[in-house]
Coordinates of C-alpha atoms in Angstrom, one line a residue:
X1 CA 37.6 22.7 109.8
X2 CA 36.3 19.6 108.2
X3 CA 33.3 19.6 110.5
X4 CA 32.6 23.2 109.6
X5 CA 32.9 22.4 105.9
X6 CA 30.6 19.5 106.3
X7 CA 28.1 21.7 108.1
X8 CA 28.2 24.3 105.4
X9 CA 27.5 21.6 102.7
X10 CA 24.8 20.2 104.9
X11 CA 23.1 23.7 105.1
X12 CA 23.5 24.2 101.3
X13 CA 21.9 20.9 100.5
X14 CA 19.0 21.6 102.9
X15 CA 18.4 25.0 101.3
X16 CA 18.4 23.5 97.9
X17 CA 16.0 20.9 99.0
X18 CA 13.7 23.6 100.4
X19 CA 13.8 25.5 97.0
X20 CA 13.0 22.3 95.1
X21 CA 10.1 21.7 97.4
X22 CA 8.9 25.2 96.9
X23 CA 8.9 25.3 93.1
X24 CA 8.0 21.7 92.4
X25 CA 4.3 20.9 91.8
X26 CA 2.9 18.3 94.2
X27 CA 1.4 15.3 92.5
X28 CA -2.3 15.9 91.9
X29 CA -5.1 13.3 92.0
X30 CA -6.0 11.6 88.8
X31 CA -8.3 14.1 87.0
X32 CA -11.9 13.3 86.3
X33 CA -12.9 12.6 82.8
X34 CA -15.3 15.2 81.2
X35 CA -19.0 14.4 81.6
X36 CA -20.7 12.7 78.7
X37 CA -22.5 14.5 75.8
X38 CA -26.1 15.5 76.4
X39 CA -27.4 12.6 74.3
X40 CA -26.1 10.2 76.9
X41 CA -28.7 9.6 79.7
X42 CA -26.3 8.7 82.5
X43 CA -24.1 11.5 83.8
X44 CA -21.5 9.1 85.1
X45 CA -21.2 7.2 81.8
X46 CA -17.7 7.8 80.4
X47 CA -17.4 9.6 77.1
X48 CA -16.4 7.3 74.2
X49 CA -13.1 8.6 72.9
X50 CA -9.6 7.5 72.0
X51 CA -7.5 6.1 74.8
X52 CA -6.7 8.8 77.4
X53 CA -3.2 10.3 77.8
X54 CA -1.2 10.0 81.0
X55 CA -2.7 13.2 82.3
X56 CA -6.2 14.5 82.0
X57 CA -9.0 13.7 79.5
X58 CA -8.2 12.5 76.0
X59 CA -7.0 14.7 73.2
X60 CA -9.9 14.8 70.9
X61 CA -9.6 15.3 67.1
X62 CA -12.6 17.6 66.8
X63 CA -12.4 17.8 63.0
X64 CA -12.9 14.1 62.7
X65 CA -15.4 13.5 65.6
X66 CA -17.8 16.2 64.7
X67 CA -19.1 16.3 61.1
X68 CA -20.6 19.8 61.6
X69 CA -17.1 21.4 62.1
X70 CA -15.6 22.3 58.7
X71 CA -11.9 21.8 58.1
X72 CA -9.8 24.9 57.6
X73 CA -6.5 25.5 55.9
X74 CA -4.2 28.6 56.1
X75 CA -4.9 31.3 53.6
X76 CA -2.1 33.0 51.7
X77 CA -2.6 35.8 49.2
X78 CA 0.9 36.7 48.2
X79 CA 0.3 35.6 44.7
X80 CA -1.8 38.7 44.0
X81 CA 1.2 40.9 44.1
X82 CA 4.1 38.4 43.4
X83 CA 2.9 36.4 40.5
X84 CA 4.0 37.5 37.0
X85 CA 5.2 35.4 34.1
X86 CA 6.3 33.0 36.8
X87 CA 3.5 31.7 39.0
X88 CA 4.0 30.6 42.6
X89 CA 2.3 27.6 44.2
X90 CA 1.2 28.5 47.8
X91 CA 0.3 24.9 48.4
X92 CA 3.9 23.9 47.9
X93 CA 5.0 26.5 50.5
X94 CA 2.8 24.7 53.1
X95 CA 4.6 21.4 52.8
X96 CA 6.2 21.4 56.2
X97 CA 4.9 20.3 59.6
X98 CA 3.1 22.8 61.9
X99 CA 4.8 23.9 65.1
X100 CA 2.2 22.6 67.5
X101 CA 2.2 19.1 69.0
X102 CA -0.6 16.6 68.8
X103 CA -0.9 16.6 72.6
X104 CA -0.3 19.2 75.3
X105 CA 2.6 19.0 77.7
X106 CA 1.8 17.5 81.1
X107 CA 2.3 20.9 82.8
X108 CA -0.4 22.5 80.6
X109 CA -2.8 19.7 81.3
X110 CA -2.2 20.1 85.0
X111 CA -3.0 23.8 84.8
X112 CA -6.2 23.2 82.9
X113 CA -7.2 20.7 85.6
X114 CA -6.5 23.2 88.3
X115 CA -8.7 25.7 86.5
X116 CA -11.5 23.0 86.3
X117 CA -11.5 23.5 82.6
X118 CA -12.9 20.0 82.0
X119 CA -15.7 20.2 84.5
X120 CA -19.2 20.5 83.0
X121 CA -22.4 21.3 84.9
X122 CA -25.0 18.6 85.6
X123 CA -27.1 17.7 82.7
X124 CA -30.2 19.5 84.0
X125 CA -28.2 22.8 84.2
X126 CA -26.6 22.1 80.8
X127 CA -30.0 21.7 79.2
X128 CA -31.2 25.0 80.9
X129 CA -28.1 26.9 79.7
X130 CA -28.5 25.6 76.1
X131 CA -32.1 26.6 76.1
X132 CA -31.2 30.1 77.3
X133 CA -28.4 30.3 74.7
X134 CA -30.7 29.3 71.8
X135 CA -33.4 31.8 72.9
X136 CA -31.3 34.8 73.8
X137 CA -27.8 34.6 72.2
X138 CA -28.3 32.5 69.0
X139 CA -30.5 35.0 67.2
X140 CA -27.6 37.5 67.2
X141 CA -24.9 34.8 66.7
X142 CA -26.4 31.9 64.6
X143 CA -23.1 30.0 64.5
X144 CA -23.9 27.0 66.8
X145 CA -26.9 24.8 66.2
X146 CA -28.7 22.9 68.9
X147 CA -28.0 19.6 67.3
X148 CA -24.3 20.4 67.4
X149 CA -24.5 21.4 71.0
X150 CA -26.2 18.1 71.9
X151 CA -23.4 16.1 70.3
X152 CA -20.5 18.5 70.8
X153 CA -17.2 17.0 71.7
X154 CA -15.3 20.3 71.9
X155 CA -14.9 21.2 75.5
X156 CA -13.9 24.8 74.6
X157 CA -17.1 25.4 72.7
X158 CA -19.2 23.9 75.4
X159 CA -17.6 26.1 78.0
X160 CA -18.0 29.2 75.8
X161 CA -21.7 28.4 75.2
X162 CA -22.3 28.0 79.0
X163 CA -20.5 31.3 79.6
X164 CA -22.6 33.2 77.1
X165 CA -25.9 31.7 78.4
X166 CA -25.0 32.5 82.0
X167 CA -24.6 36.2 81.2
X168 CA -28.3 36.5 80.1
X169 CA -29.7 33.7 82.3
X170 CA -33.0 34.6 84.1
X171 CA -31.4 33.7 87.5
X172 CA -27.8 33.2 88.8
X173 CA -26.3 29.8 88.5
X174 CA -25.8 27.8 91.7
X175 CA -23.3 25.6 89.9
X176 CA -20.6 28.2 89.1
X177 CA -20.3 31.9 88.6
X178 CA -20.0 33.6 85.2
X179 CA -16.4 34.4 86.0
X180 CA -15.6 30.8 86.7
X181 CA -17.0 29.7 83.4
X182 CA -15.0 32.4 81.7
X183 CA -11.8 31.3 83.3
X184 CA -12.3 27.8 82.1
X185 CA -12.9 28.9 78.5
X186 CA -10.0 31.3 78.6
X187 CA -7.6 28.7 79.9
X188 CA -8.7 26.2 77.2
X189 CA -8.2 28.9 74.5
X190 CA -4.7 30.0 75.6
X191 CA -3.5 26.4 76.1
X192 CA -4.2 25.5 72.5
X193 CA -6.2 22.5 73.6
X194 CA -8.8 22.9 70.7
X195 CA -7.2 22.0 67.3
X196 CA -10.0 23.2 65.0
X197 CA -9.5 26.8 64.1
X198 CA -13.2 27.2 63.1
X199 CA -14.3 25.9 66.5
X200 CA -11.8 28.3 68.2
X201 CA -13.2 31.3 66.3
X202 CA -16.8 30.3 67.1
X203 CA -15.9 30.0 70.8
X204 CA -14.2 33.4 70.7
X205 CA -17.4 35.0 69.4
X206 CA -19.3 33.6 72.3
X207 CA -16.6 34.6 74.8
X208 CA -17.4 38.2 73.9
X209 CA -20.5 37.9 76.1
X210 CA -18.2 38.1 79.2
X211 CA -17.1 41.8 78.8
X212 CA -16.3 42.6 82.4
X213 CA -15.3 46.2 81.9
X214 CA -16.3 49.3 79.9
X215 CA -14.1 50.9 77.3
X216 CA -13.0 53.5 79.8
X217 CA -10.5 51.0 81.1
X218 CA -7.8 48.9 79.4
X219 CA -8.5 45.2 79.6
X220 CA -7.6 41.9 78.1
X221 CA -11.0 40.4 78.8
X222 CA -13.3 42.7 77.0
X223 CA -15.3 42.1 73.8
X224 CA -12.9 44.3 71.8
X225 CA -9.9 42.1 72.8
X226 CA -11.6 38.9 71.9
X227 CA -13.0 40.3 68.7
X228 CA -9.5 41.1 67.4
X229 CA -8.3 37.7 68.4
X230 CA -11.1 36.2 66.4
X231 CA -10.4 38.4 63.4
X232 CA -6.7 37.6 63.5
X233 CA -7.5 33.8 63.3
X234 CA -10.2 34.4 60.7
X235 CA -8.0 36.0 58.2
X236 CA -5.4 33.3 58.7
X237 CA -7.8 30.7 57.3
X238 CA -9.3 33.0 54.7
X239 CA -12.7 33.7 56.2
X240 CA -12.5 37.2 54.7
X241 CA -12.5 35.8 51.2
X242 CA -15.6 34.5 49.4
X243 CA -15.5 30.7 49.4
X244 CA -14.9 29.0 46.1
X245 CA -17.8 27.5 44.3
X246 CA -18.6 24.1 45.6
X247 CA -17.1 24.6 49.0
X248 CA -19.3 22.4 51.3
X249 CA -19.0 24.6 54.3
X250 CA -19.4 28.0 52.5
X251 CA -22.6 28.9 54.4
X252 CA -21.0 28.2 57.8
X253 CA -17.9 30.3 56.9
X254 CA -20.1 33.2 55.8
X255 CA -22.2 33.2 58.9
X256 CA -19.1 33.1 61.1
X257 CA -17.5 35.9 59.1
X258 CA -20.5 38.2 59.2
X259 CA -20.9 37.5 62.9
X260 CA -17.4 39.0 63.3
X261 CA -18.2 41.9 61.0
X262 CA -21.4 42.8 62.9
X263 CA -19.6 42.6 66.2
X264 CA -16.8 44.7 64.8
X265 CA -19.2 47.5 63.8
X266 CA -20.9 47.5 67.1
X267 CA -17.8 47.5 69.2
X268 CA -16.2 50.2 67.1
X269 CA -19.3 52.4 67.3
X270 CA -19.7 51.9 71.1
X271 CA -16.0 52.8 71.7
X272 CA -15.2 55.3 69.0
X273 CA -12.2 53.2 68.0
X274 CA -11.1 51.9 64.6
X275 CA -12.7 48.8 63.2
X276 CA -10.6 45.6 63.2
X277 CA -11.8 44.7 59.7
X278 CA -11.2 46.9 56.7
X279 CA -14.1 46.1 54.3
X280 CA -11.8 46.8 51.4
X281 CA -9.9 43.7 52.2
X282 CA -12.9 41.4 52.1
X283 CA -15.0 40.0 49.3
X284 CA -17.4 37.8 51.2
X285 CA -20.9 38.3 49.6
X286 CA -23.7 39.5 51.9
X287 CA -25.7 36.9 53.7
X288 CA -28.9 35.6 52.2
X289 CA -31.5 33.1 53.4
X290 CA -29.6 30.4 51.3
X291 CA -26.9 30.5 54.0
X292 CA -29.2 29.1 56.6
X293 CA -31.0 25.8 57.0
X294 CA -34.7 25.8 56.5
X295 CA -35.2 25.1 60.3
X296 CA -33.3 28.3 61.3
X297 CA -36.0 30.5 62.9
X298 CA -33.9 33.7 63.0
X299 CA -32.4 33.8 59.5
X300 CA -34.1 36.9 58.4
X301 CA -33.5 38.6 61.7
X302 CA -29.8 38.0 61.5
X303 CA -29.5 39.2 57.9
X304 CA -31.3 42.5 58.8
X305 CA -29.2 42.8 61.9
X306 CA -25.9 42.5 60.0
X307 CA -27.1 45.1 57.6
X308 CA -28.1 47.7 60.2
X309 CA -24.9 47.1 62.2
X310 CA -22.8 47.7 59.1
X311 CA -24.6 51.0 58.4
X312 CA -24.0 52.1 62.0
X313 CA -20.3 51.2 61.7
X314 CA -20.0 53.2 58.5
X315 CA -21.6 56.2 60.1
X316 CA -19.5 56.3 63.2
X317 CA -16.3 55.5 61.3
X318 CA -17.0 58.4 58.9
X319 CA -17.3 60.8 61.7
X320 CA -14.2 59.6 63.5
X321 CA -12.2 59.9 60.3
X322 CA -13.7 63.2 59.4
X323 CA -14.6 62.1 55.8
X324 CA -18.4 62.2 55.8
X325 CA -18.6 63.9 52.4
X326 CA -22.0 64.9 50.9
X327 CA -22.0 61.9 48.6
X328 CA -21.2 59.5 51.4
X329 CA -23.9 61.0 53.6
X330 CA -26.5 60.7 50.8
X331 CA -25.4 57.0 50.3
X332 CA -25.9 56.3 54.1
X333 CA -29.3 58.0 54.1
X334 CA -30.3 55.9 51.1
X335 CA -29.1 52.7 52.9
X336 CA -31.0 53.6 56.0
X337 CA -34.2 54.3 54.0
X338 CA -33.8 51.1 52.0
X339 CA -33.2 49.0 55.1
X340 CA -36.4 50.0 56.9
X341 CA -38.5 49.7 53.7
X342 CA -37.2 46.3 52.9
X343 CA -37.4 44.9 56.4
X344 CA -39.5 41.7 56.5
X345 CA -43.0 42.3 57.7
X346 CA -42.6 40.1 60.8
X347 CA -39.7 42.2 62.0
X348 CA -41.5 45.5 61.9
X349 CA -42.7 46.9 65.3
X350 CA -45.7 48.6 63.7
X351 CA -48.3 46.9 61.6
X352 CA -47.9 47.1 57.8
X353 CA -51.7 46.7 57.3
X354 CA -52.9 49.0 60.0
X355 CA -50.8 52.2 59.8
X356 CA -49.6 53.8 63.0
X357 CA -50.7 50.7 65.0
X358 CA -48.2 48.6 67.0
X359 CA -47.6 45.0 65.8
X360 CA -47.8 42.1 68.3
X361 CA -44.9 42.3 70.7
X362 CA -41.6 40.9 69.4
X363 CA -38.6 41.3 71.7
X364 CA -36.1 40.7 69.0
X365 CA -37.7 43.1 66.6
X366 CA -37.7 45.8 69.2
X367 CA -33.9 45.2 69.7
X368 CA -33.4 45.3 66.0
X369 CA -34.9 48.8 65.6
X370 CA -32.7 50.4 68.3
X371 CA -29.6 50.5 66.1
X372 CA -31.8 52.0 63.4
X373 CA -32.9 54.9 65.6
X374 CA -29.4 55.3 66.9
X375 CA -28.1 55.8 63.4
X376 CA -30.6 58.6 62.9
X377 CA -29.8 60.2 66.2
X378 CA -26.1 60.3 65.3
X379 CA -26.5 61.3 61.7
X380 CA -28.8 64.3 62.6
X381 CA -27.4 65.3 65.9
X382 CA -26.7 68.9 66.7
X383 CA -23.0 69.7 66.6
X384 CA -23.2 73.2 68.2
X385 CA -25.0 74.4 71.4
X386 CA -26.1 77.5 69.4
X387 CA -28.1 75.4 67.0
X388 CA -31.6 74.0 67.4
X389 CA -31.8 70.2 67.7
X390 CA -32.8 68.4 64.6
X391 CA -36.3 66.9 64.7
X392 CA -35.0 63.6 63.3
X393 CA -32.5 63.1 66.1
X394 CA -35.0 64.1 68.8
X395 CA -37.8 61.8 67.4
X396 CA -35.4 58.9 67.0
X397 CA -34.1 59.2 70.6
X398 CA -37.7 59.4 71.8
X399 CA -38.4 56.0 70.1
X400 CA -35.3 54.5 71.9
X401 CA -36.6 55.7 75.2
X402 CA -40.0 54.4 74.5
X403 CA -38.7 50.9 73.5
X404 CA -36.6 50.8 76.7
X405 CA -39.7 51.7 78.7
X406 CA -41.3 48.6 77.4
X407 CA -38.2 46.5 78.3
X408 CA -38.3 47.9 81.8
X409 CA -42.0 47.1 82.2
X410 CA -41.5 43.5 80.9
X411 CA -38.3 42.9 83.0
X412 CA -36.3 42.2 79.9
X413 CA -33.3 44.4 80.4
X414 CA -31.3 41.5 81.8
X415 CA -31.5 39.8 78.4
X416 CA -29.8 42.6 76.5
X417 CA -26.1 42.7 75.5
X418 CA -23.6 45.4 76.6
X419 CA -23.9 47.4 73.4
X420 CA -27.3 48.6 74.6
X421 CA -25.5 50.9 77.1
X422 CA -24.1 52.8 74.1
X423 CA -27.6 53.2 72.6
X424 CA -28.8 54.6 75.8
X425 CA -26.0 57.1 75.9
X426 CA -26.8 58.4 72.4
X427 CA -30.5 58.7 73.3
X428 CA -29.8 60.4 76.6
X429 CA -27.7 63.1 75.0
X430 CA -30.4 63.9 72.6
X431 CA -33.0 64.1 75.3
X432 CA -30.9 66.5 77.3
X433 CA -30.7 68.8 74.3
X434 CA -34.5 69.3 74.6
X435 CA -34.3 70.7 78.2
X436 CA -34.0 74.2 76.7
X437 CA -37.6 74.0 75.3
X438 CA -40.3 74.8 77.8
X439 CA -43.0 72.6 76.2
X440 CA -40.7 69.6 75.8
X441 CA -38.9 69.6 79.1
X442 CA -41.3 67.6 81.1
X443 CA -41.5 64.9 78.4
X444 CA -37.7 64.8 78.1
X445 CA -37.3 64.4 81.9
X446 CA -39.6 61.4 81.9
X447 CA -37.7 59.8 79.0
X448 CA -34.4 60.6 80.6
X449 CA -35.6 58.9 83.7
X450 CA -36.3 55.7 81.7
X451 CA -32.8 55.9 80.3
X452 CA -31.3 56.3 83.8
X453 CA -33.3 53.4 85.1
X454 CA -32.2 51.2 82.2
X455 CA -28.6 52.0 82.7
X456 CA -28.8 51.2 86.4
X457 CA -30.3 47.8 85.7
X458 CA -27.9 47.0 82.9
X459 CA -25.1 48.0 85.2
X460 CA -25.9 45.0 87.3
X461 CA -24.7 42.8 84.5
X462 CA -22.5 45.0 82.3
X463 CA -20.0 47.4 83.9
X464 CA -19.9 49.2 80.5
X465 CA -23.1 50.9 81.7
X466 CA -21.2 52.9 84.4
X467 CA -19.5 55.3 82.0
X468 CA -22.7 56.4 80.2
X469 CA -24.5 56.5 83.6
X470 CA -22.0 58.9 85.0
X471 CA -22.0 61.1 81.9
X472 CA -25.8 61.4 81.7
X473 CA -26.2 62.0 85.4
X474 CA -23.7 64.8 85.5
X475 CA -25.1 66.5 82.4
X476 CA -28.7 66.2 83.6
X477 CA -27.8 67.8 86.9
X478 CA -26.2 70.7 85.1
X479 CA -29.1 71.0 82.7
X480 CA -31.7 70.8 85.4
X481 CA -30.2 73.9 87.1
X482 CA -30.9 75.9 83.9
X483 CA -34.5 77.0 83.4
X484 CA -35.9 76.5 79.9
X485 CA -35.2 79.6 77.9
X486 CA -36.9 78.9 74.6
X487 CA -40.6 78.6 73.6
X488 CA -39.8 77.2 70.2
X489 CA -39.2 73.6 69.3
X490 CA -36.6 71.4 67.6
X491 CA -36.3 71.9 63.8
X492 CA -39.1 70.5 61.8
X493 CA -38.4 67.7 59.3
X494 CA -38.5 67.9 55.6
X495 CA -40.4 65.4 53.5
X496 CA -37.3 63.2 53.0
X497 CA -36.7 63.1 56.8
X498 CA -40.3 62.3 57.5
X499 CA -39.9 59.2 55.4
X500 CA -37.6 57.7 58.1
X501 CA -40.7 57.5 60.3
X502 CA -43.4 56.8 57.8
X503 CA -43.8 53.2 59.0
X504 CA -44.1 54.2 62.7
X505 CA -46.7 55.7 64.9
X506 CA -47.3 57.6 68.2
X507 CA -47.0 54.5 70.5
X508 CA -43.5 54.1 71.9
X509 CA -42.7 57.7 71.0
X510 CA -43.8 60.4 73.6
X511 CA -42.6 63.2 71.3
X512 CA -44.5 62.0 68.2
X513 CA -47.1 64.7 68.3
X514 CA -44.7 67.5 69.1
X515 CA -42.2 66.6 66.4
X516 CA -43.6 64.3 63.7
X517 CA -47.2 65.8 63.6
X518 CA -45.9 69.3 63.7
X519 CA -43.5 68.6 60.7
X520 CA -46.2 66.8 58.8
X521 CA -48.7 69.6 59.3
X522 CA -46.1 72.0 57.9
X523 CA -46.1 70.0 54.7
X524 CA -42.7 68.5 55.3
X525 CA -41.0 71.8 55.3
X526 CA -37.8 72.0 57.3
X527 CA -38.0 75.2 59.4
X528 CA -34.7 74.5 61.1
X529 CA -33.8 78.2 60.9
X530 CA -35.6 81.4 62.0
X531 CA -36.0 82.2 58.3
X532 CA -37.6 78.9 57.4
X533 CA -35.1 78.5 54.6
X534 CA -35.7 74.8 54.0
X535 CA -33.6 72.0 52.6
X536 CA -34.0 70.5 49.2
X537 CA -35.8 67.2 48.9
X538 CA -35.1 64.5 46.4
X539 CA -37.7 66.1 44.1
X540 CA -35.7 69.3 44.0
X541 CA -38.4 71.3 45.8
X542 CA -36.8 74.3 47.5
X543 CA -38.6 76.9 49.6
X544 CA -36.8 80.2 49.7
X545 CA -36.9 83.8 50.3
X546 CA -36.2 85.9 47.2
X547 CA -33.5 88.6 47.3
X548 CA -36.1 91.4 47.2
X549 CA -37.7 90.0 50.4
X550 CA -40.8 88.6 48.8
X551 CA -41.8 85.0 48.9
X552 CA -41.0 83.0 45.8
X553 CA -39.8 79.7 44.5
X554 CA -36.7 78.7 42.8
X555 CA -37.2 77.1 39.4
X556 CA -38.7 73.6 40.0
X557 CA -39.4 74.4 43.7
X558 CA -42.3 75.5 46.0
X559 CA -42.6 78.3 48.5
X560 CA -43.1 78.1 52.3
X561 CA -44.2 80.6 54.9
X562 CA -40.7 82.1 55.5
X563 CA -40.1 84.9 57.9
X564 CA -38.7 88.0 56.3
X565 CA -35.4 89.1 58.1
X566 CA -35.6 92.3 60.0
X567 CA -32.5 94.1 58.9
X568 CA -31.1 95.0 55.5
X569 CA -28.0 93.0 56.2
X570 CA -30.1 89.9 57.0
X571 CA -32.3 90.5 54.0
X572 CA -29.3 90.7 51.7
X573 CA -27.7 87.7 53.2
X574 CA -30.9 85.7 53.1
X575 CA -31.5 86.6 49.5
X576 CA -28.0 85.6 48.7
X577 CA -28.3 82.2 50.4
X578 CA -31.8 81.4 49.4
X579 CA -31.8 82.7 45.8
X580 CA -29.7 79.8 44.6
X581 CA -30.9 77.4 42.1
X582 CA -31.6 73.7 43.0
X583 CA -28.5 71.5 42.8
X584 CA -29.5 69.7 39.6
X585 CA -29.5 73.0 37.7
X586 CA -26.0 74.0 38.5
X587 CA -22.9 72.6 36.9
X588 CA -20.9 73.0 40.1
X589 CA -23.4 70.9 42.0
X590 CA -21.8 67.7 41.0
X591 CA -19.6 67.6 44.2
X592 CA -22.2 68.8 46.6
X593 CA -21.8 72.5 46.3
X594 CA -23.2 75.5 44.5
X595 CA -21.6 78.6 43.1
X596 CA -22.3 82.0 44.7
X597 CA -23.9 84.2 42.1
X598 CA -22.0 87.2 43.3
X599 CA -19.3 88.2 45.7
X600 CA -20.4 88.5 49.4
X601 CA -17.7 89.0 52.1
X602 CA -17.7 87.0 55.3
X603 CA -18.3 90.0 57.6
X604 CA -21.7 90.5 55.9
X605 CA -22.8 86.9 55.8
X606 CA -21.4 85.6 59.1
X607 CA -23.6 87.6 61.5
X608 CA -26.8 86.4 59.8
X609 CA -25.5 82.8 59.4
X610 CA -24.5 82.6 63.1
X611 CA -27.6 84.2 64.6
X612 CA -30.4 83.0 62.3
X613 CA -29.0 79.9 60.7
X614 CA -26.6 78.7 63.4
X615 CA -23.9 78.2 60.8
X616 CA -20.2 78.9 60.8
X617 CA -19.4 79.8 57.2
X618 CA -15.8 78.8 57.7
X619 CA -16.7 75.4 59.1
X620 CA -15.8 72.5 56.9
X621 CA -16.2 69.8 59.5
X622 CA -18.8 67.1 59.8
X623 CA -18.8 66.4 56.1
X624 CA -20.3 69.8 55.0
X625 CA -18.7 72.0 52.4
X626 CA -19.3 75.7 52.7
X627 CA -18.5 78.5 50.3
X628 CA -15.3 80.4 50.6
X629 CA -15.3 83.7 52.4
X630 CA -14.6 86.1 49.5
X631 CA -14.5 83.8 46.5
X632 CA -17.4 84.2 44.2
X633 CA -16.8 80.7 43.0
X634 CA -17.1 79.4 46.6
X635 CA -19.4 76.7 47.6
X636 CA -22.6 76.4 49.6
X637 CA -22.9 72.9 51.1
X638 CA -25.1 70.2 52.4
X639 CA -26.7 72.3 55.2
X640 CA -28.9 73.8 52.4
X641 CA -29.3 70.7 50.3
X642 CA -30.2 68.1 52.8
X643 CA -30.0 69.1 56.4

């Protein structure tokens, strides 16, 4: 019995020992210290730093070792709604120690070592990656200077920079894969190794270059995930608030905040999801050249880039929310027009001194214009298959295809970010809408082939290209099986719409002659309907068909060569719709609508509106306000005024 009991105890102890061996980490070799900064000539030279801890490299106080890294303190705004006759002092509330420790636990350091988080590439590869980063990434994220990189002591920021550069490098790295570099930066981030919040946010912005999956799949590694992590930290330190006068790092904070804002707008637009930042919660003033050093070569580029990204985000958000009112649409159109007119001369892709002639090639300027054309493609897209495509959207998408054709010819697609897959999707959809027109189909097929080739090439780097590629391929196969059934063309553009393209020319745009020249030859009259009832321009010129069927002009307007409707019903409806006064002459025009001069039931108006105008009178979507069916005080909306 005793022997049996002893045997049982013996087995128990042996089993326990086996479990301990299984779940106990074996001692690891003493880790290597990180390579020295780039300014040190010898790669084997140890980095000067405080005495190392027992495990791993030293814990660096980044805020004290790097003068370029601004200090940050938590932001609290409770006083805005708590303060009254008694004022609270938020600084007093902060008087207790933070929860984190000065050093990481040994187990965390071991994990970082196993992930090779402290390994840096040889100095020759480091220099090459930094060159690639400054050339391809920094223009769109001017948040890390070269001097800072050459003296950087933050291992997290270095790994993030190498990751971003590796994604747009001209050739694969023999040193480590992009995924390995990402895992190192990710491990450093989640370990809390870096203590400077500003440095962490900067690194998060750069880690968005990884983006291993499209929005069609849920992932914790995509740009959208890291963006929201960055925004969450940014609001904790008050980056969303304008720095107080005299703040020494105010320019750095603004550049970092507007980098997040621009990324938020692009990611939201590319995915059709809410923005992470509500602009109503922010009061950071727009960027100016004063926020950049005199040696910053891309200051004007980034200022313009933030502006056009913001407009794109506003457009797509308005459509998603269904609140694109007439006043908001007009404001967006005004912003778009102002943006292109105020763009610095060196950023235009066409010469300002030689109209309709291409300016010398500028890769960044070409990229900058693609969001501009994407905005026009979305804002003027056709929302119903029964409507003719708008000339603005077709022409804008043609420019996108033309610019990408240049990128393909110059082998520059590999230097583009993942958002360009979304731009190609928008342009491809517009080109497919032109398959129905016999004289435009061949051109559209060539442009669509450019889009397909571009998506295939981008798919080698960015999996987010697979979704648009599948959509366009399936739609093109379906459209190809249908013969062109129309000898007409997309709707001509009115004078206001022509102004969107006044600084461009036929090069880069295969459909220039068919769309722009045709509209220009028509005197800027929008013949978007079979009756040629055109929209009102900013000068209140309205071409119309009088109620008696003869051509005439509304007060303050001009006439166009309208086609008289064939039937009495169409004639009556056309007269009703076109015999309205211009918006400025009606009291009810203040909210984007006009009063009907007399009662006209839906059953009379709708057949004409559907067949000739492509309108649904009862439709109130897309930001347009239409008149009520039987109410003489109903409204006619933006389709007459501005579309």
